[in-house]
Amino acid sequence: MGLLYALLIGALAGWLAGKIMKGGGFGTLLNIILGIVGGVVGNWLFGTLGVHIGSGIVGDVITGVIGAVVILFVAGLFKK
């Protein structure tokens, strides 16, 4: 059940990050995949910095969106 939760939150985070990064996205499907990876990156980044965004679904989505935006930004640098 935890894997399904992570995939759904990551997919939502990737979709939202694609909306935030207009013109910097890679299409809906790839944004969702990058959102799943972004959730992992966001958790690692905030864990390293000692930042806690909150708990529950909202905190997980915010963390995933921030991680996905970072991933989309870095991927956009290589896209050009």
C-alpha positions as protocol buffer text, in pm:
chain_id: "A"
residue {
  index: 1
  type: MET
  ca { x: 0 y: 0 z: 0 }
}
residue {
  index: 2
  type: GLY
  ca { x: 292 y: 234 z: 68 }
}
residue {
  index: 3
  type: LEU
  ca { x: 420 y: 200 z: -288 }
}
residue {
  index: 4
  type: LEU
  ca { x: 79 y: 286 z: -434 }
}
residue {
  index: 5
  type: TYR
  ca { x: 59 y: 590 z: -204 }
}
residue {
  index: 6
  type: ALA
  ca { x: 405 y: 706 z: -314 }
}
residue {
  index: 7
  type: LEU
  ca { x: 316 y: 662 z: -683 }
}
residue {
  index: 8
  type: LEU
  ca { x: -10 y: 855 z: -650 }
}
residue {
  index: 9
  type: ILE
  ca { x: 148 y: 1140 z: -454 }
}
residue {
  index: 10
  type: GLY
  ca { x: 441 y: 1149 z: -698 }
}
residue {
  index: 11
  type: ALA
  ca { x: 207 y: 1158 z: -996 }
}
residue {
  index: 12
  type: LEU
  ca { x: 11 y: 1447 z: -845 }
}
residue {
  index: 13
  type: ALA
  ca { x: 334 y: 1628 z: -759 }
}
residue {
  index: 14
  type: GLY
  ca { x: 469 y: 1581 z: -1113 }
}
residue {
  index: 15
  type: TRP
  ca { x: 149 y: 1712 z: -1269 }
}
residue {
  index: 16
  type: LEU
  ca { x: 151 y: 2018 z: -1039 }
}
residue {
  index: 17
  type: ALA
  ca { x: 521 y: 2080 z: -1104 }
}
residue {
  index: 18
  type: GLY
  ca { x: 452 y: 2069 z: -1478 }
}
residue {
  index: 19
  type: LYS
  ca { x: 186 y: 2337 z: -1431 }
}
residue {
  index: 20
  type: ILE
  ca { x: 424 y: 2549 z: -1222 }
}
residue {
  index: 21
  type: MET
  ca { x: 712 y: 2515 z: -1470 }
}
residue {
  index: 22
  type: LYS
  ca { x: 521 y: 2623 z: -1781 }
}
residue {
  index: 23
  type: GLY
  ca { x: 739 y: 2576 z: -2085 }
}
residue {
  index: 24
  type: GLY
  ca { x: 991 y: 2381 z: -1879 }
}
residue {
  index: 25
  type: GLY
  ca { x: 796 y: 2058 z: -1874 }
}
residue {
  index: 26
  type: PHE
  ca { x: 833 y: 1748 z: -2084 }
}
residue {
  index: 27
  type: GLY
  ca { x: 472 y: 1648 z: -2134 }
}
residue {
  index: 28
  type: THR
  ca { x: 223 y: 1509 z: -1887 }
}
residue {
  index: 29
  type: LEU
  ca { x: 351 y: 1150 z: -1870 }
}
residue {
  index: 30
  type: LEU
  ca { x: 717 y: 1241 z: -1827 }
}
residue {
  index: 31
  type: ASN
  ca { x: 626 y: 1513 z: -1576 }
}
residue {
  index: 32
  type: ILE
  ca { x: 441 y: 1252 z: -1370 }
}
residue {
  index: 33
  type: ILE
  ca { x: 742 y: 1019 z: -1382 }
}
residue {
  index: 34
  type: LEU
  ca { x: 969 y: 1307 z: -1285 }
}
residue {
  index: 35
  type: GLY
  ca { x: 725 y: 1388 z: -1003 }
}
residue {
  index: 36
  type: ILE
  ca { x: 771 y: 1040 z: -861 }
}
residue {
  index: 37
  type: VAL
  ca { x: 1148 y: 1085 z: -875 }
}
residue {
  index: 38
  type: GLY
  ca { x: 1102 y: 1439 z: -741 }
}
residue {
  index: 39
  type: GLY
  ca { x: 928 y: 1303 z: -433 }
}
residue {
  index: 40
  type: VAL
  ca { x: 1237 y: 1100 z: -354 }
}
residue {
  index: 41
  type: VAL
  ca { x: 1462 y: 1399 z: -425 }
}
residue {
  index: 42
  type: GLY
  ca { x: 1244 y: 1629 z: -214 }
}
residue {
  index: 43
  type: ASN
  ca { x: 1251 y: 1389 z: 81 }
}
residue {
  index: 44
  type: TRP
  ca { x: 1628 y: 1355 z: 52 }
}
residue {
  index: 45
  type: LEU
  ca { x: 1683 y: 1731 z: 10 }
}
residue {
  index: 46
  type: PHE
  ca { x: 1465 y: 1831 z: 305 }
}
residue {
  index: 47
  type: GLY
  ca { x: 1610 y: 1551 z: 519 }
}
residue {
  index: 48
  type: THR
  ca { x: 1962 y: 1674 z: 444 }
}
residue {
  index: 49
  type: LEU
  ca { x: 1869 y: 2034 z: 522 }
}
residue {
  index: 50
  type: GLY
  ca { x: 1678 y: 1934 z: 835 }
}
residue {
  index: 51
  type: VAL
  ca { x: 1357 y: 2096 z: 708 }
}
residue {
  index: 52
  type: HIS
  ca { x: 1017 y: 1948 z: 788 }
}
residue {
  index: 53
  type: ILE
  ca { x: 727 y: 2073 z: 573 }
}
residue {
  index: 54
  type: GLY
  ca { x: 448 y: 1900 z: 758 }
}
residue {
  index: 55
  type: SER
  ca { x: 288 y: 1565 z: 784 }
}
residue {
  index: 56
  type: GLY
  ca { x: 17 y: 1384 z: 599 }
}
residue {
  index: 57
  type: ILE
  ca { x: -85 y: 1406 z: 240 }
}
residue {
  index: 58
  type: VAL
  ca { x: -44 y: 1784 z: 211 }
}
residue {
  index: 59
  type: GLY
  ca { x: 315 y: 1778 z: 341 }
}
residue {
  index: 60
  type: ASP
  ca { x: 400 y: 1488 z: 109 }
}
residue {
  index: 61
  type: VAL
  ca { x: 252 y: 1666 z: -193 }
}
residue {
  index: 62
  type: ILE
  ca { x: 437 y: 1991 z: -114 }
}
residue {
  index: 63
  type: THR
  ca { x: 763 y: 1802 z: -70 }
}
residue {
  index: 64
  type: GLY
  ca { x: 705 y: 1613 z: -394 }
}
residue {
  index: 65
  type: VAL
  ca { x: 617 y: 1928 z: -588 }
}
residue {
  index: 66
  type: ILE
  ca { x: 930 y: 2108 z: -470 }
}
residue {
  index: 67
  type: GLY
  ca { x: 1145 y: 1806 z: -553 }
}
residue {
  index: 68
  type: ALA
  ca { x: 980 y: 1771 z: -895 }
}
residue {
  index: 69
  type: VAL
  ca { x: 1030 y: 2141 z: -970 }
}
residue {
  index: 70
  type: VAL
  ca { x: 1400 y: 2099 z: -889 }
}
residue {
  index: 71
  type: ILE
  ca { x: 1418 y: 1793 z: -1116 }
}
residue {
  index: 72
  type: LEU
  ca { x: 1231 y: 1971 z: -1397 }
}
residue {
  index: 73
  type: PHE
  ca { x: 1457 y: 2274 z: -1364 }
}
residue {
  index: 74
  type: VAL
  ca { x: 1775 y: 2066 z: -1383 }
}
residue {
  index: 75
  type: ALA
  ca { x: 1635 y: 1853 z: -1666 }
}
residue {
  index: 76
  type: GLY
  ca { x: 1539 y: 2173 z: -1851 }
}
residue {
  index: 77
  type: LEU
  ca { x: 1900 y: 2287 z: -1835 }
}
residue {
  index: 78
  type: PHE
  ca { x: 2006 y: 1974 z: -2020 }
}
residue {
  index: 79
  type: LYS
  ca { x: 1712 y: 1990 z: -2260 }
}
residue {
  index: 80
  type: LYS
  ca { x: 1842 y: 2308 z: -2421 }
}
